[in-house]
Amino acid sequence: MPSYLSVFLRSGLAAAILSTGLALPATAADKTLTVYTYESFVSEWGPGPKVKEAFEKTCACTVNFVGVADGVALLTRLKLEGETSKADVVLGLDTNLVEEAKQTGLFEPHGVDAAAVKVPGGFSDEVFLPYDYGHFAVIYDTETINAPPTSLKDLVEGDPSQKIVIQDPRTSTPGLGLLLWVKSVYGDKAPEAWAKLKDRVLTVTPGWSEAYGLFTKGEAPMVLSYTTSPAYHMVAEETDRYQAAEFSEGHYIQIEVAGLLKNAPEKELARQFLAFMLQPGFQDTIPTNNWMMPVAATSEPLPEAFGKLVQPKTTFLMEPADVAANRQAWIDEWLQAMTLK
């Protein structure tokens, strides 16, 4: 999940040895772990800097984060690089993309004991390891909207003058999440639902950051985000102004995962990092840096604000194989209904 604040805002001895023409043996400290992820994870305010510091203390290595715009862009980059990719770990795909990622043939089983992982629905996978999760939600401005939508039907058929900003499912994991949420509720009637909803859509952005930025600037009173988004505003800004609308049908979940590249230059380090993801040194950074829910134990209780969040009574999550088989067709369906094709 994107970070919120990012929206706003050689020794003489070595020289002597080298002059003799002798090569130094490689040490752990010489090793670099390359992790592909999304930009907000590695932003100044995201989990990346703290994760890097914590893991480097345990591995005597250097962590090199390489950021791209979003999880969908991450998969696209991997497909382009193929077996020439320099990545050891890919962090930031989600369960809607894992089957397609497996089909590239670029990943291998992580080999990590995932017994500590606790996510709604109990997702587990031998190739991709969860590290956080969150339910998608419509976030609204309480200073503008007194009666927020109480269901997806309310959102689709509501007052078109009350606009929402959403993300493009071709480039954004939240955008893809909304696409699957609508499909889960409406099924074959999804095109008709999109045709109605488009009148409420102010704009479709490439990613989450652009959408949330427009929302907080007051360009629209609603935005597609996460049930955890209000926690950021309550903890960091000490305001209850922005809230999540609870939908009676339920909410679609995003479970973010990481995977090990088959051709990883530092495969053993990569496995160490994946195991580290389930430890407090990593999980502690998730609630108040990535503003998502941790999948394993943290060293401290969650902030009080998390107890005030919407707790979905029903969780939607499609099988990864079904998403992989139908994603393009459903995107084409969305494009036609939104007249973006």
Coordinates of C-alpha atoms in Angstrom, one line a residue:
M1 CA 0.0 0.0 0.0
P2 CA 1.2 3.5 -0.8
S3 CA 2.6 5.8 1.9
Y4 CA 0.5 8.8 2.8
L5 CA 3.0 11.5 3.5
S6 CA 4.6 10.9 0.1
V7 CA 1.4 12.3 -1.4
F8 CA 2.1 15.6 0.3
L9 CA 5.3 16.3 0.1
R10 CA 38.5 3.3 0.0
S11 CA 41.2 2.7 2.8
G12 CA 45.0 2.8 2.4
L13 CA 45.2 -0.9 3.3
A14 CA 42.7 -1.8 0.5
A15 CA 44.7 0.3 -2.0
A16 CA 47.9 -1.5 -1.0
I17 CA 46.3 -4.9 -1.5
L18 CA 44.8 -3.9 -4.8
S19 CA 48.2 -2.6 -6.0
T20 CA 49.6 -6.1 -5.7
G21 CA 47.0 -7.4 -8.1
L22 CA 45.5 -9.8 -5.5
A23 CA 41.8 -10.0 -5.1
L24 CA 40.0 -9.9 -1.8
P25 CA 37.7 -12.8 -1.0
A26 CA 34.0 -11.8 -1.0
T27 CA 32.5 -11.3 2.5
A28 CA 28.9 -11.0 3.6
A29 CA 29.4 -7.2 3.9
D30 CA 30.2 -7.1 0.2
K31 CA 26.8 -8.7 -0.7
T32 CA 23.9 -6.6 -2.0
L33 CA 20.3 -7.8 -1.8
T34 CA 18.2 -6.2 -4.6
V35 CA 14.5 -5.9 -3.8
Y36 CA 12.1 -4.7 -6.4
T37 CA 9.1 -3.0 -4.8
Y38 CA 6.7 -0.1 -5.3
E39 CA 7.8 3.5 -4.9
S40 CA 5.8 4.4 -1.8
F41 CA 7.3 1.4 0.1
V42 CA 10.8 2.9 -0.2
S43 CA 9.8 6.6 0.2
E44 CA 11.2 8.5 3.1
W45 CA 8.0 7.9 5.0
G46 CA 7.3 4.3 3.9
P47 CA 8.5 1.1 5.6
G48 CA 11.6 0.8 3.3
P49 CA 14.2 2.9 5.2
K50 CA 13.3 1.2 8.5
V51 CA 13.2 -2.3 7.0
K52 CA 16.6 -1.7 5.3
E53 CA 18.2 -0.5 8.6
A54 CA 16.8 -3.4 10.6
F55 CA 17.7 -6.2 8.1
E56 CA 21.2 -4.8 7.4
K57 CA 21.9 -5.2 11.2
T58 CA 21.2 -8.9 10.8
C59 CA 22.8 -9.8 7.5
A60 CA 26.0 -7.7 7.2
C61 CA 24.9 -6.9 3.7
T62 CA 23.5 -3.9 1.8
V63 CA 19.8 -3.8 0.8
N64 CA 19.1 -2.1 -2.5
F65 CA 15.5 -1.2 -3.0
V66 CA 14.4 -0.5 -6.6
G67 CA 11.0 1.2 -6.8
V68 CA 8.4 1.3 -9.5
A69 CA 5.0 2.9 -9.5
D70 CA 2.7 0.0 -8.4
G71 CA 2.3 -3.7 -8.1
V72 CA 1.0 -4.0 -11.7
A73 CA 3.9 -2.0 -13.0
L74 CA 6.2 -4.3 -11.0
L75 CA 4.9 -7.4 -12.8
T76 CA 5.2 -5.6 -16.1
R77 CA 8.8 -4.7 -15.4
L78 CA 9.6 -8.3 -14.5
K79 CA 8.0 -9.6 -17.7
L80 CA 10.1 -7.1 -19.7
E81 CA 13.4 -8.1 -18.0
G82 CA 12.7 -11.8 -17.9
E83 CA 15.6 -14.0 -16.8
T84 CA 18.0 -11.0 -17.1
S85 CA 16.4 -9.3 -14.0
K86 CA 18.9 -8.4 -11.3
A87 CA 16.3 -8.7 -8.6
D88 CA 16.6 -11.2 -5.7
V89 CA 13.2 -10.5 -4.1
V90 CA 10.0 -9.0 -5.5
L91 CA 7.9 -7.3 -2.9
G92 CA 4.6 -5.7 -3.6
L93 CA 2.6 -8.0 -5.8
D94 CA -0.8 -9.1 -4.4
T95 CA -2.9 -12.2 -4.6
N96 CA -4.7 -10.9 -7.7
L97 CA -1.4 -11.1 -9.6
V98 CA 0.4 -14.2 -8.2
E99 CA -0.9 -16.7 -10.7
E100 CA 0.2 -14.5 -13.6
A101 CA 3.5 -14.0 -11.9
K102 CA 4.0 -17.7 -11.6
Q103 CA 3.2 -18.2 -15.2
T104 CA 6.3 -16.1 -16.1
G105 CA 8.5 -19.0 -14.8
L106 CA 10.7 -16.4 -13.0
F107 CA 9.9 -17.5 -9.4
E108 CA 10.7 -20.5 -7.2
P109 CA 9.3 -21.7 -3.9
H110 CA 10.3 -19.4 -1.0
G111 CA 11.0 -22.3 1.5
V112 CA 10.0 -20.1 4.5
D113 CA 8.0 -21.4 7.4
A114 CA 4.8 -19.4 7.1
A115 CA 3.0 -20.8 10.2
A116 CA 3.1 -17.3 11.8
V117 CA 1.0 -15.8 8.9
K118 CA -2.5 -14.8 9.8
V119 CA -4.7 -13.3 7.1
P120 CA -8.5 -13.3 6.5
G121 CA -9.4 -16.3 4.5
G122 CA -6.1 -18.1 5.4
F123 CA -4.2 -17.5 2.1
S124 CA -1.0 -19.5 1.8
D125 CA 1.3 -20.2 -1.1
E126 CA 4.6 -22.0 -1.6
V127 CA 5.9 -19.4 -4.0
F128 CA 4.5 -16.1 -2.6
L129 CA 4.7 -15.1 1.1
P130 CA 2.2 -12.5 2.5
Y131 CA 3.6 -9.6 4.5
D132 CA 0.5 -7.3 5.0
Y133 CA -3.1 -7.0 4.0
G134 CA -6.0 -4.5 3.9
H135 CA -9.6 -4.3 2.7
F136 CA -10.4 -1.8 0.0
A137 CA -12.9 0.9 0.9
V138 CA -14.4 4.1 -0.2
I139 CA -12.9 6.9 1.9
Y140 CA -15.1 10.0 2.2
D141 CA -14.7 13.5 3.6
T142 CA -17.1 14.0 6.5
E143 CA -17.1 17.7 6.0
T144 CA -18.6 17.2 2.5
I145 CA -20.7 14.1 2.8
N146 CA -23.1 13.6 5.6
A147 CA -24.6 10.3 4.3
P148 CA -21.9 8.1 2.8
P149 CA -22.8 5.1 0.6
T150 CA -23.6 2.0 2.7
S151 CA -23.2 -0.5 -0.1
L152 CA -21.7 -0.9 -3.5
K153 CA -25.2 -0.5 -4.9
D154 CA -25.5 2.9 -3.1
L155 CA -22.2 3.9 -4.6
V156 CA -23.1 2.8 -8.1
E157 CA -26.6 4.4 -8.1
G158 CA -26.0 7.4 -5.8
D159 CA -25.9 11.1 -6.5
P160 CA -23.6 11.7 -9.5
S161 CA -22.7 15.1 -8.2
Q162 CA -20.8 13.5 -5.3
K163 CA -17.7 12.4 -7.2
I164 CA -15.2 9.7 -6.5
V165 CA -11.6 9.3 -7.8
I166 CA -10.6 5.7 -8.7
Q167 CA -7.5 4.0 -10.1
D168 CA -6.9 2.3 -13.4
P169 CA -7.0 -1.5 -13.1
R170 CA -4.4 -1.7 -16.0
T171 CA -1.8 0.0 -13.9
S172 CA -2.9 -0.1 -10.3
T173 CA -3.5 -2.8 -7.8
P174 CA -6.3 -0.8 -6.0
G175 CA -7.8 -0.2 -9.4
L176 CA -7.7 -3.9 -10.1
G177 CA -9.1 -4.5 -6.6
L178 CA -12.2 -2.4 -7.3
L179 CA -12.7 -4.1 -10.7
L180 CA -12.8 -7.5 -8.9
W181 CA -14.9 -6.1 -6.1
V182 CA -17.6 -5.0 -8.5
K183 CA -17.3 -8.3 -10.4
S184 CA -17.7 -10.3 -7.1
V185 CA -20.9 -8.4 -6.3
Y186 CA -22.5 -7.9 -9.7
G187 CA -21.1 -10.8 -11.7
D188 CA -22.4 -10.7 -15.3
K189 CA -24.1 -7.4 -14.5
A190 CA -20.8 -5.7 -13.9
P191 CA -20.8 -3.7 -17.2
E192 CA -24.1 -2.2 -16.3
A193 CA -22.8 -1.2 -12.9
W194 CA -19.7 0.5 -14.4
A195 CA -21.9 2.3 -16.9
K196 CA -23.8 3.8 -14.0
L197 CA -20.8 4.4 -11.8
K198 CA -18.9 6.3 -14.4
D199 CA -21.2 9.4 -13.9
R200 CA -19.8 9.6 -10.3
V201 CA -16.1 9.2 -11.4
L202 CA -14.3 12.5 -11.4
T203 CA -11.2 10.9 -12.9
V204 CA -9.3 7.6 -13.2
T205 CA -5.7 7.9 -12.1
P206 CA -2.7 5.6 -13.0
G207 CA -2.0 4.9 -9.3
W208 CA -3.1 5.3 -5.7
S209 CA -1.0 8.3 -4.9
E210 CA -2.4 10.5 -7.6
A211 CA -6.0 9.6 -6.6
Y212 CA -5.5 10.1 -2.9
G213 CA -3.7 13.4 -3.5
L214 CA -6.7 14.7 -5.5
F215 CA -9.0 13.6 -2.6
T216 CA -7.1 15.3 0.1
K217 CA -6.8 18.5 -2.0
G218 CA -10.6 18.6 -2.0
E219 CA -11.0 17.8 -5.7
A220 CA -13.5 15.0 -4.9
P221 CA -15.3 14.0 -1.7
M222 CA -14.6 10.3 -2.1
V223 CA -11.6 8.1 -3.2
L224 CA -11.0 4.4 -3.5
S225 CA -8.5 3.4 -0.8
Y226 CA -8.4 1.1 2.2
T227 CA -10.3 0.6 5.5
T228 CA -7.0 1.4 7.2
S229 CA -6.6 4.8 5.6
P230 CA -8.4 6.8 8.3
A231 CA -5.8 5.4 10.8
Y232 CA -3.2 7.5 9.1
H233 CA -5.2 10.7 9.5
M234 CA -6.1 9.9 13.1
V235 CA -2.5 9.0 14.1
A236 CA -0.4 11.4 12.0
E237 CA -2.8 14.3 11.7
E238 CA -5.0 13.8 14.8
T239 CA -8.2 14.2 12.8
D240 CA -11.3 12.1 12.3
R241 CA -12.3 14.0 9.2
Y242 CA -11.7 11.2 6.7
Q243 CA -13.6 7.9 7.2
A244 CA -14.2 4.6 5.5
A245 CA -17.7 3.7 4.3
E246 CA -18.8 0.3 5.5
F247 CA -20.5 -1.7 2.7
S248 CA -23.2 -4.1 3.6
E249 CA -22.2 -6.6 0.9
G250 CA -18.6 -6.8 2.2
H251 CA -15.2 -5.6 1.1
Y252 CA -12.6 -7.0 -1.3
I253 CA -9.2 -7.7 0.4
Q254 CA -5.7 -7.0 -0.8
I255 CA -3.0 -9.4 0.5
E256 CA 0.4 -8.1 -0.5
V257 CA 3.1 -10.7 -1.1
A258 CA 6.8 -11.1 -1.8
G259 CA 8.6 -13.8 -3.9
L260 CA 12.1 -15.2 -4.6
L261 CA 13.4 -14.9 -8.2
K262 CA 14.7 -18.2 -9.6
N263 CA 17.8 -16.5 -11.0
A264 CA 18.4 -14.4 -7.8
P265 CA 22.1 -13.4 -7.6
E266 CA 21.9 -13.6 -3.8
K267 CA 19.5 -16.5 -3.3
E268 CA 20.4 -17.3 0.3
L269 CA 20.2 -13.6 1.4
A270 CA 16.9 -13.4 -0.3
R271 CA 15.5 -16.4 1.7
Q272 CA 16.8 -14.7 4.9
F273 CA 15.0 -11.5 4.0
L274 CA 11.7 -13.4 3.3
A275 CA 11.9 -15.0 6.7
F276 CA 12.7 -11.6 8.2
M277 CA 9.5 -10.2 6.8
L278 CA 7.5 -12.2 9.4
Q279 CA 9.6 -10.9 12.3
P280 CA 8.8 -7.8 14.4
G281 CA 11.7 -5.9 12.7
F282 CA 9.6 -5.9 9.6
Q283 CA 6.1 -6.3 10.8
D284 CA 6.5 -3.3 13.2
T285 CA 6.9 -1.0 10.3
I286 CA 3.6 -2.0 8.5
P287 CA 0.8 -0.4 10.6
T288 CA 2.1 3.2 10.8
N289 CA 4.4 3.3 7.7
N290 CA 2.5 1.3 5.1
W291 CA -0.8 1.8 6.9
M292 CA -1.9 -1.8 6.4
M293 CA -2.5 -4.7 8.7
P294 CA 0.5 -6.9 9.7
V295 CA 0.3 -10.6 9.0
A296 CA 2.4 -11.7 12.0
A297 CA 3.1 -10.6 15.5
T298 CA 4.5 -7.1 16.2
S299 CA 6.5 -6.1 19.3
E300 CA 3.9 -3.5 20.3
P301 CA 0.0 -3.4 20.2
L302 CA -1.5 -1.6 17.3
P303 CA -2.3 2.1 17.8
E304 CA -5.7 2.8 19.4
A305 CA -6.9 4.3 16.1
F306 CA -6.9 0.8 14.5
G307 CA -9.6 -0.2 16.9
K308 CA -11.9 2.5 15.4
L309 CA -11.6 1.2 11.8
V310 CA -14.3 -0.5 9.8
Q311 CA -14.2 -4.3 10.3
P312 CA -15.7 -5.9 7.2
K313 CA -18.2 -8.6 8.0
T314 CA -17.7 -10.3 4.7
T315 CA -14.4 -10.6 2.8
F316 CA -14.2 -11.0 -1.0
L317 CA -11.1 -12.7 -2.6
M318 CA -11.1 -14.3 -5.9
E319 CA -9.0 -17.4 -6.7
P320 CA -5.7 -16.2 -8.3
A321 CA -6.2 -18.6 -11.2
D322 CA -9.6 -17.1 -12.0
V323 CA -8.1 -13.6 -12.0
A324 CA -5.3 -14.6 -14.3
A325 CA -7.7 -16.3 -16.7
N326 CA -10.1 -13.4 -16.8
R327 CA -8.3 -10.2 -16.0
Q328 CA -7.8 -9.0 -19.5
A329 CA -11.4 -9.8 -20.5
W330 CA -12.7 -8.0 -17.4
I331 CA -10.5 -5.0 -18.0
D332 CA -11.8 -4.8 -21.6
E333 CA -15.3 -5.0 -20.3
W334 CA -14.5 -2.1 -17.9
L335 CA -12.9 0.0 -20.6
Q336 CA -15.9 -0.4 -22.9
A337 CA -18.4 0.5 -20.1
M338 CA -16.3 3.5 -19.0
T339 CA -15.9 4.5 -22.7
L340 CA -12.1 4.7 -22.3
K341 CA -11.4 2.3 -25.2

